[in-house]
XYZ file of N, CA and C in Angstrom:
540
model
N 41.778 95.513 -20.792
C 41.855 94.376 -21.691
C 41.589 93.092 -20.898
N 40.586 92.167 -21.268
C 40.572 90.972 -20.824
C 41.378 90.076 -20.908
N 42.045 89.053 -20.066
C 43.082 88.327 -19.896
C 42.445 86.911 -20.265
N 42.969 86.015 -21.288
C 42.722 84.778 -21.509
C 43.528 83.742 -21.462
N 43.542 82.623 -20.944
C 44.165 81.373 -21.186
C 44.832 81.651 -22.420
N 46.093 81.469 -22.765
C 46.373 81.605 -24.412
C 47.913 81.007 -24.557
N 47.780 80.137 -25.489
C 49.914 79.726 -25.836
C 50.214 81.259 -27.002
N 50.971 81.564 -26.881
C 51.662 82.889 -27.431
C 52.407 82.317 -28.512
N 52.431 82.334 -29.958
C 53.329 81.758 -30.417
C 53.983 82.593 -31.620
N 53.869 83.784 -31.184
C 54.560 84.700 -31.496
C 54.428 86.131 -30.922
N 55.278 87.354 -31.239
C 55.346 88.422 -30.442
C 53.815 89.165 -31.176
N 52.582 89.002 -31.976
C 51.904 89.204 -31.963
C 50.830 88.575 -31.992
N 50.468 87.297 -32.481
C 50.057 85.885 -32.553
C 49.638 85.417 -31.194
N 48.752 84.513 -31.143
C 48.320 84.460 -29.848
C 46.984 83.295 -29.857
N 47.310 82.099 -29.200
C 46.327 80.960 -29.959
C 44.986 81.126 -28.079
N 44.068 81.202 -28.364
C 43.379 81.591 -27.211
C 42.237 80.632 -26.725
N 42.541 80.562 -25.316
C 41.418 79.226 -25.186
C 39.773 79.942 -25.241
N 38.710 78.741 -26.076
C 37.433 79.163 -25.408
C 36.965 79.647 -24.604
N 35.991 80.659 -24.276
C 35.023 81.049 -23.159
C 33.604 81.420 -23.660
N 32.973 81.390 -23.042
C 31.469 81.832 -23.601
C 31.981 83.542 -23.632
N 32.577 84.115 -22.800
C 32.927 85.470 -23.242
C 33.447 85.829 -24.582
N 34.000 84.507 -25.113
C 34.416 85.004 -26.681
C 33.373 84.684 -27.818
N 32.334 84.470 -27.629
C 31.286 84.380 -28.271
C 31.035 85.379 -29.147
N 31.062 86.698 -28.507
C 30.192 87.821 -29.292
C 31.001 88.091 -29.932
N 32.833 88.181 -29.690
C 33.469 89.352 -30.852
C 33.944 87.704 -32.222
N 33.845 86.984 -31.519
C 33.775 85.780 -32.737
C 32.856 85.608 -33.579
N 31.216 85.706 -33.164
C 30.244 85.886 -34.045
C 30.354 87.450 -34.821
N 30.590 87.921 -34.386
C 30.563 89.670 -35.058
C 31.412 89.435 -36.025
N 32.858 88.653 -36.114
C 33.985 88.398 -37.130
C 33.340 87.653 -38.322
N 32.096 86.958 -37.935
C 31.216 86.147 -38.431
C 30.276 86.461 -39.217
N 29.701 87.492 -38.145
C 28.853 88.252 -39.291
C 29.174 88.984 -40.377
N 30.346 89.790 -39.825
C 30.606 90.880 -40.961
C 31.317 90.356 -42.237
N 32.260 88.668 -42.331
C 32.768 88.337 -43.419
C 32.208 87.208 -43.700
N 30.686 87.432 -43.574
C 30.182 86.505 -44.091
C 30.397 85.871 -45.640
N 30.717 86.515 -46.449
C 30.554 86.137 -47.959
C 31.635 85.456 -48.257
N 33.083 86.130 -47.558
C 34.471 85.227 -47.361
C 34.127 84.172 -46.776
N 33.977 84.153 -45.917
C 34.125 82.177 -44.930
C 33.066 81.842 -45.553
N 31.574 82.512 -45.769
C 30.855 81.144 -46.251
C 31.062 80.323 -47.870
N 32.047 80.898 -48.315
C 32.007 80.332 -49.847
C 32.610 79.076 -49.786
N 33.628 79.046 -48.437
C 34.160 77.176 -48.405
C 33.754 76.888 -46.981
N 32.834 77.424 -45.849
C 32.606 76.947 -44.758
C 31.507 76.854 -44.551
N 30.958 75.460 -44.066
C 29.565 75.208 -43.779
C 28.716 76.125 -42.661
N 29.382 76.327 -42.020
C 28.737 76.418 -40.404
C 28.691 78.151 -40.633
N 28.768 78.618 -41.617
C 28.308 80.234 -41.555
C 27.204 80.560 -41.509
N 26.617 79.485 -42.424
C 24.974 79.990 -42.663
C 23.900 79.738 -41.492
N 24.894 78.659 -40.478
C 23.815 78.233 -39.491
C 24.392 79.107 -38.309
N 25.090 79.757 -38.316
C 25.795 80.751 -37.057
C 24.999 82.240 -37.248
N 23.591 82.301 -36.798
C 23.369 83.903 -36.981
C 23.442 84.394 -35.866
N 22.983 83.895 -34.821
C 23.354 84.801 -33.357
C 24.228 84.692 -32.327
N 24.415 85.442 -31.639
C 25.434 85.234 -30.678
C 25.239 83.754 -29.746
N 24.603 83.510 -29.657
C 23.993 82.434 -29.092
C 24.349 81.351 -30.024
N 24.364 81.135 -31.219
C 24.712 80.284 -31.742
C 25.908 79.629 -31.304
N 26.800 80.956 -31.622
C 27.979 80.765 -31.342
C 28.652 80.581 -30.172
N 27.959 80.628 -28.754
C 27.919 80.446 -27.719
C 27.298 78.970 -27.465
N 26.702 78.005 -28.392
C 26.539 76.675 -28.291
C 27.599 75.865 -28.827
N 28.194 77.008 -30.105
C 29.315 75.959 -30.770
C 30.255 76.084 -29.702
N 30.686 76.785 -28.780
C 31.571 76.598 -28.112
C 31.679 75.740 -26.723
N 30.089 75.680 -26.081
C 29.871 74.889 -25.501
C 30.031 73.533 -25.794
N 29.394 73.242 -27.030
C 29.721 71.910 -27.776
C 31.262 71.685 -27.812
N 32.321 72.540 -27.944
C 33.849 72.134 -28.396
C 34.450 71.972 -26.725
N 33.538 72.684 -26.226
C 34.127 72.656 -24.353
C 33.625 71.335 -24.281
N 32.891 70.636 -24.230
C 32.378 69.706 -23.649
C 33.595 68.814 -24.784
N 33.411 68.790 -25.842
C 34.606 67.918 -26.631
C 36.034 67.466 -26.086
N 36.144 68.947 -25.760
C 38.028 69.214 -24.813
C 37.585 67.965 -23.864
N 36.685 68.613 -23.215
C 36.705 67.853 -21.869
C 36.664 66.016 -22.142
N 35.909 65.404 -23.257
C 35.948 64.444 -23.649
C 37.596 64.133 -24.230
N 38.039 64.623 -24.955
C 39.505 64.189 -25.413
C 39.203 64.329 -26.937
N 37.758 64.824 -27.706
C 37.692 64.468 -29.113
C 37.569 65.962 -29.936
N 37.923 67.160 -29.188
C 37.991 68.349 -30.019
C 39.226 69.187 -29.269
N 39.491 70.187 -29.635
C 40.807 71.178 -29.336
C 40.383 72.841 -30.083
N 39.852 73.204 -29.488
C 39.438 74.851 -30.082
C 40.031 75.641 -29.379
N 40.892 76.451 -30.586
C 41.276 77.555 -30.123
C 40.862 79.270 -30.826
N 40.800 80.219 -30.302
C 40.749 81.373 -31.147
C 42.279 81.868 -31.115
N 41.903 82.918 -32.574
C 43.690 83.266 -33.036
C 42.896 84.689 -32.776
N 44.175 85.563 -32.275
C 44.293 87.035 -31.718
C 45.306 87.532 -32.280
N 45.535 88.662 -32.782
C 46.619 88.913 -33.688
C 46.663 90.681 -32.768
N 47.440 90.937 -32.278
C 47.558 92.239 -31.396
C 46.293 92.572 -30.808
N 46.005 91.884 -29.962
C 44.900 91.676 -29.187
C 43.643 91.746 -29.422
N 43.100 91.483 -31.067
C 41.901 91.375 -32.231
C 42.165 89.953 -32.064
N 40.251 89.722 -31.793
C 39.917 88.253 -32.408
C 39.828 88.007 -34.282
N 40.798 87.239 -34.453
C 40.271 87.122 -36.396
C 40.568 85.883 -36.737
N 40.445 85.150 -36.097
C 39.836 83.445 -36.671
C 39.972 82.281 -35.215
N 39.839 81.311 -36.063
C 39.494 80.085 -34.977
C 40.664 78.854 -35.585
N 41.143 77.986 -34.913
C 41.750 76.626 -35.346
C 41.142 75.517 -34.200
N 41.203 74.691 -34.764
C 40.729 73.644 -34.168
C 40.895 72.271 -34.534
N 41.072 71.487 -33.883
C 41.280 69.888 -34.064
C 39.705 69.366 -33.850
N 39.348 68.248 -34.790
C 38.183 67.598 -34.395
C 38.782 65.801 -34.731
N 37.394 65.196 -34.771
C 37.695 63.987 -34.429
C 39.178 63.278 -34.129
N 39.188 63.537 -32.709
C 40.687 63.347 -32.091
C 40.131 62.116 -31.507
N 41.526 61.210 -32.276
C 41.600 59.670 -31.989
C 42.326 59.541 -31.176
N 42.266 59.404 -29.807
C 43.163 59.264 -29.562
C 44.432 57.766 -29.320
N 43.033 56.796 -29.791
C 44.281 55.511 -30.046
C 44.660 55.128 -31.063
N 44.230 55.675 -32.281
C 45.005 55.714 -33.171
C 46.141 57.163 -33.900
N 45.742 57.700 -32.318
C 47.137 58.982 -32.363
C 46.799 60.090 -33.671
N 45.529 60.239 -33.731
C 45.449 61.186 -35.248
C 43.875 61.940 -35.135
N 44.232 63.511 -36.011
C 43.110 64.293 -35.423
C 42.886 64.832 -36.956
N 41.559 65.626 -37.288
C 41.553 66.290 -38.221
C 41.972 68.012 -37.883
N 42.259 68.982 -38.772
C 42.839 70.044 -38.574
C 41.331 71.215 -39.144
N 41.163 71.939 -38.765
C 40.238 73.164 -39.239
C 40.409 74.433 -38.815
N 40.458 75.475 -39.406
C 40.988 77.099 -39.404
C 40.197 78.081 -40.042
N 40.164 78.712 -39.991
C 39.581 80.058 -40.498
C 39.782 81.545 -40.426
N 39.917 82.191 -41.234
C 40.600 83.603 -41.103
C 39.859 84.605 -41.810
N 39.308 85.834 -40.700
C 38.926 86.934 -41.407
C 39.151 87.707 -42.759
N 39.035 87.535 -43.419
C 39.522 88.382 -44.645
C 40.545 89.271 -44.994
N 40.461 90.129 -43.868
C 41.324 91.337 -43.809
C 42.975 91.083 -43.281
N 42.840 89.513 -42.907
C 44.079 89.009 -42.333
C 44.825 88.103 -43.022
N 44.044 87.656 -44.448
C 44.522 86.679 -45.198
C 45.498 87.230 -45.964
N 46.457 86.239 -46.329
C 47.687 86.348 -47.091
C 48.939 87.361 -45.852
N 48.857 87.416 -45.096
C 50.248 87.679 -44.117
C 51.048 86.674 -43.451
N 50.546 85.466 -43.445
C 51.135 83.990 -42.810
C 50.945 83.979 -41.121
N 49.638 84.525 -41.018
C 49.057 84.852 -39.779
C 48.710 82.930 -39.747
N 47.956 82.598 -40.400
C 47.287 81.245 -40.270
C 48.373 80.284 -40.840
N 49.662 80.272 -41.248
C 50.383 79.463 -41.567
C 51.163 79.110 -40.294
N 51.714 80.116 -39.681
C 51.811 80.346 -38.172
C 51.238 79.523 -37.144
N 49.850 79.805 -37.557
C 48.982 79.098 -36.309
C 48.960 77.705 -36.480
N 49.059 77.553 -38.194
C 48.622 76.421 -38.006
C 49.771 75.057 -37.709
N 51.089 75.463 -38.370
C 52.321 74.986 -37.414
C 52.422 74.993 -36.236
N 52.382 75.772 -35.438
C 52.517 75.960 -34.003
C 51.437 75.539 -32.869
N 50.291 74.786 -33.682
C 49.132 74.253 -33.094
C 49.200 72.629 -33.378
N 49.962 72.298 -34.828
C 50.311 70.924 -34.865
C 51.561 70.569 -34.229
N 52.365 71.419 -33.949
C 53.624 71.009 -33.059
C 53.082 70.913 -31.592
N 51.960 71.823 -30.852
C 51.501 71.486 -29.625
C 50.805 70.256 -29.358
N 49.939 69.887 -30.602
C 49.266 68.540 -30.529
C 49.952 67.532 -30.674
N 51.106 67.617 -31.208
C 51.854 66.356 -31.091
C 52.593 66.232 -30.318
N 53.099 67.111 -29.298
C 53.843 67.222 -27.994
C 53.420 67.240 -26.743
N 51.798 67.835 -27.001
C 51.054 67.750 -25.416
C 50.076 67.155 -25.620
N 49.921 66.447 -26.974
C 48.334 65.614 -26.910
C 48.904 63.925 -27.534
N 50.404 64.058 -27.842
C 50.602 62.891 -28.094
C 50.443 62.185 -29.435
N 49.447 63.215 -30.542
C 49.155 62.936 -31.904
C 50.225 62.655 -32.766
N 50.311 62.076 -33.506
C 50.892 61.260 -34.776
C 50.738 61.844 -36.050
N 48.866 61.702 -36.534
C 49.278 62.362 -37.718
C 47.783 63.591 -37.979
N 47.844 64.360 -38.534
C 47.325 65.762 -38.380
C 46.348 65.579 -39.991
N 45.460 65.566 -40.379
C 44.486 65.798 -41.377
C 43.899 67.083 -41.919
N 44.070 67.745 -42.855
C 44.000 69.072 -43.260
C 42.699 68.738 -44.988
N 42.202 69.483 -44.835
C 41.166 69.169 -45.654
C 40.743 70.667 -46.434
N 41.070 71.002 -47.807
C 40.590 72.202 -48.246
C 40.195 72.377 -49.648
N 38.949 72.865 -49.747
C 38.417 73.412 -50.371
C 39.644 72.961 -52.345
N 38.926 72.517 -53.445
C 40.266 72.788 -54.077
C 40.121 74.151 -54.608
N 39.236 75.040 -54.416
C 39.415 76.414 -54.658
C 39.908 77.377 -54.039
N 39.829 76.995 -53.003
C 40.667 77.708 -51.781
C 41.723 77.575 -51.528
N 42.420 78.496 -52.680
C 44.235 78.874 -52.725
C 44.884 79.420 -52.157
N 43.958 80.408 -51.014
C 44.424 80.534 -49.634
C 44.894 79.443 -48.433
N 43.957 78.435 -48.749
C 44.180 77.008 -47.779
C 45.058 76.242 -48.074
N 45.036 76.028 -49.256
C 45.534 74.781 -49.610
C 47.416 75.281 -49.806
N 47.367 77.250 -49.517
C 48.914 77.593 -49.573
C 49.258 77.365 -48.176
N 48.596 77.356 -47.196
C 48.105 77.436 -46.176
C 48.971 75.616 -45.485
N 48.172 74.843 -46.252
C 48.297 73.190 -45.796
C 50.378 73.283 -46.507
N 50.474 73.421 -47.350
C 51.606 73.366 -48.559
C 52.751 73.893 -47.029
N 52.356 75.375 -47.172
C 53.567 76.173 -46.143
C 53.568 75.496 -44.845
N 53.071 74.982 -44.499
C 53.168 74.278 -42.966
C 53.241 72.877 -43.052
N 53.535 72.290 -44.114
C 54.449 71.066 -44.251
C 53.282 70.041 -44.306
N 52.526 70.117 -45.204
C 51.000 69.177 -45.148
C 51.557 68.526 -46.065
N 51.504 67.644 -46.475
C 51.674 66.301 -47.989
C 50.356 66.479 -48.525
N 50.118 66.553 -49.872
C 49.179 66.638 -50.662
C 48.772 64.772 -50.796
N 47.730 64.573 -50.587
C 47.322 63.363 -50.635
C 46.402 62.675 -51.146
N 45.402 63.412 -51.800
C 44.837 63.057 -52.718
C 43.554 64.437 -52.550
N 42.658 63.904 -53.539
C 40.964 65.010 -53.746
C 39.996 64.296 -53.257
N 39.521 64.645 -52.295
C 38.009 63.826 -52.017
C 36.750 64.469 -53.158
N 36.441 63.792 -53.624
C 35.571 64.907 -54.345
C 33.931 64.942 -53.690
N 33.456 65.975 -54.053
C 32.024 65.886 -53.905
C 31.540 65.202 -52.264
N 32.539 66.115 -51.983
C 32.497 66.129 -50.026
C 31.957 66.767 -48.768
N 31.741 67.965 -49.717
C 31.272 68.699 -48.321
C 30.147 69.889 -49.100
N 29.184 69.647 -48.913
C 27.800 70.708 -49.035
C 27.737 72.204 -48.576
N 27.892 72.642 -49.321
C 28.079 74.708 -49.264
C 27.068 74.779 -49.944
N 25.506 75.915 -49.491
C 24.886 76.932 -49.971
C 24.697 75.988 -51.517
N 24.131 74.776 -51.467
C 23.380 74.097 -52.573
C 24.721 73.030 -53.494
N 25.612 73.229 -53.432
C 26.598 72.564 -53.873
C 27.735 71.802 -53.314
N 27.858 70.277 -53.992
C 28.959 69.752 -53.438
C 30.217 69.965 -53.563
N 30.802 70.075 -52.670
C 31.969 70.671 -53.128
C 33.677 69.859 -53.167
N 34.420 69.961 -53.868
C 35.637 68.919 -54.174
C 36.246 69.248 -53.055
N 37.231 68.343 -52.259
C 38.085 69.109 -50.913
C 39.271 68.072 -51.373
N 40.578 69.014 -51.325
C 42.291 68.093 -51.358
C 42.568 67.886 -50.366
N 42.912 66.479 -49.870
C 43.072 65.995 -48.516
C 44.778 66.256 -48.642
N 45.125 66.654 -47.152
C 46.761 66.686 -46.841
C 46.845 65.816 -45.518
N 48.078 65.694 -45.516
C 48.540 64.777 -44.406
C 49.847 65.521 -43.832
N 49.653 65.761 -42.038
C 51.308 65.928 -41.518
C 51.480 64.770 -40.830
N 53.209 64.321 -40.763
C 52.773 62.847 -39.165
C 54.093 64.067 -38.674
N 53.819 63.376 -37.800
C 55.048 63.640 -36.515
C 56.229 63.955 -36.610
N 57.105 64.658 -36.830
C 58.364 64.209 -37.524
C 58.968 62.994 -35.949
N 59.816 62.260 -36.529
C 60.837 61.571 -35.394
C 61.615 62.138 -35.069
């Protein structure tokens, strides 16, 4: 078994840093549920090869290294089956956006409710963040149970926000801050 950088945040759970080595079994998670992630995620249709996915990660490495992204992969008994990630990380105005994704076969166990608590409690303790931005789909009643269970504030609908496979699509914005 290959050994990765990873915060453990539970006895099966497992938040895992980037490598170009995780490229292939991340695109393969990619390929095969394609029809799940691409119905609310942009970046499916442009991810066909391993290589692709070996630039998006280069791109989020080079981000880390800047201070304006945070990618992690989620491992659930030592299976890759999704990604979380922070993007546009402010860091002087102390606030990041939130993004996740989960294989199919893993949805509805509170695998990603998990992650996604235990990834906003690290960002606000080792990155110093304030307030956390969660953005989903309003059809996606997986997400948006998702934002709800991990303490997101419902904050309004952006509508007609984000472009999927020919259509604009409505997204419910949530908000976490910090607790004091």
């Amino acid at each position: 078994m290959t050994q990765y950088f990873s915060f453990k945040i539970s006895p099966d759970i497992e938040l895992v840093f980037p490598t170009i080595e995780t490229a292939k079994p991340m695109f393969e998670i990619i390929d095969r549920d394609r029809e799940h992630l691409g119905k609310y995620l942009d970046f499916v249709d442009y991810t066909k090869t391993v290589e692709d996915e070996e630039n998006f990660i280069k791109l989020k490495l080079k981000g880390m290294a800047e201070g304006t992204d945070a990618l992690y992969f989620i491992r659930y008994k030592d299976e890759f089956i999704g990604c979380i990630e922070l993007h546009f990380i402010d860091q002087k105005a102390k606030k990041a956006e939130i993004g996740y994704w989960l294989c199919s076969d893993f949805v509805g166990r509170g695998i990603m409710t998990q992650s996604v608590t235990a990834f906003c409690d690290i960002a606000y303790a080792r990155m110093g963040l304030n307030k956390i931005t969660l953005l989903a789909d309003v059809e996606n009643k997986p997400s948006n149970q998702v934002a709800i269970k991990s303490g997101f504030t419902f904050v309004g609908m952006d509508p007609e926000d984000l472009h999927i496979r020919g259509e604009l699509r409505d997204l419910n914005r949530y908000v976490k801050l910090k607790e004091k």
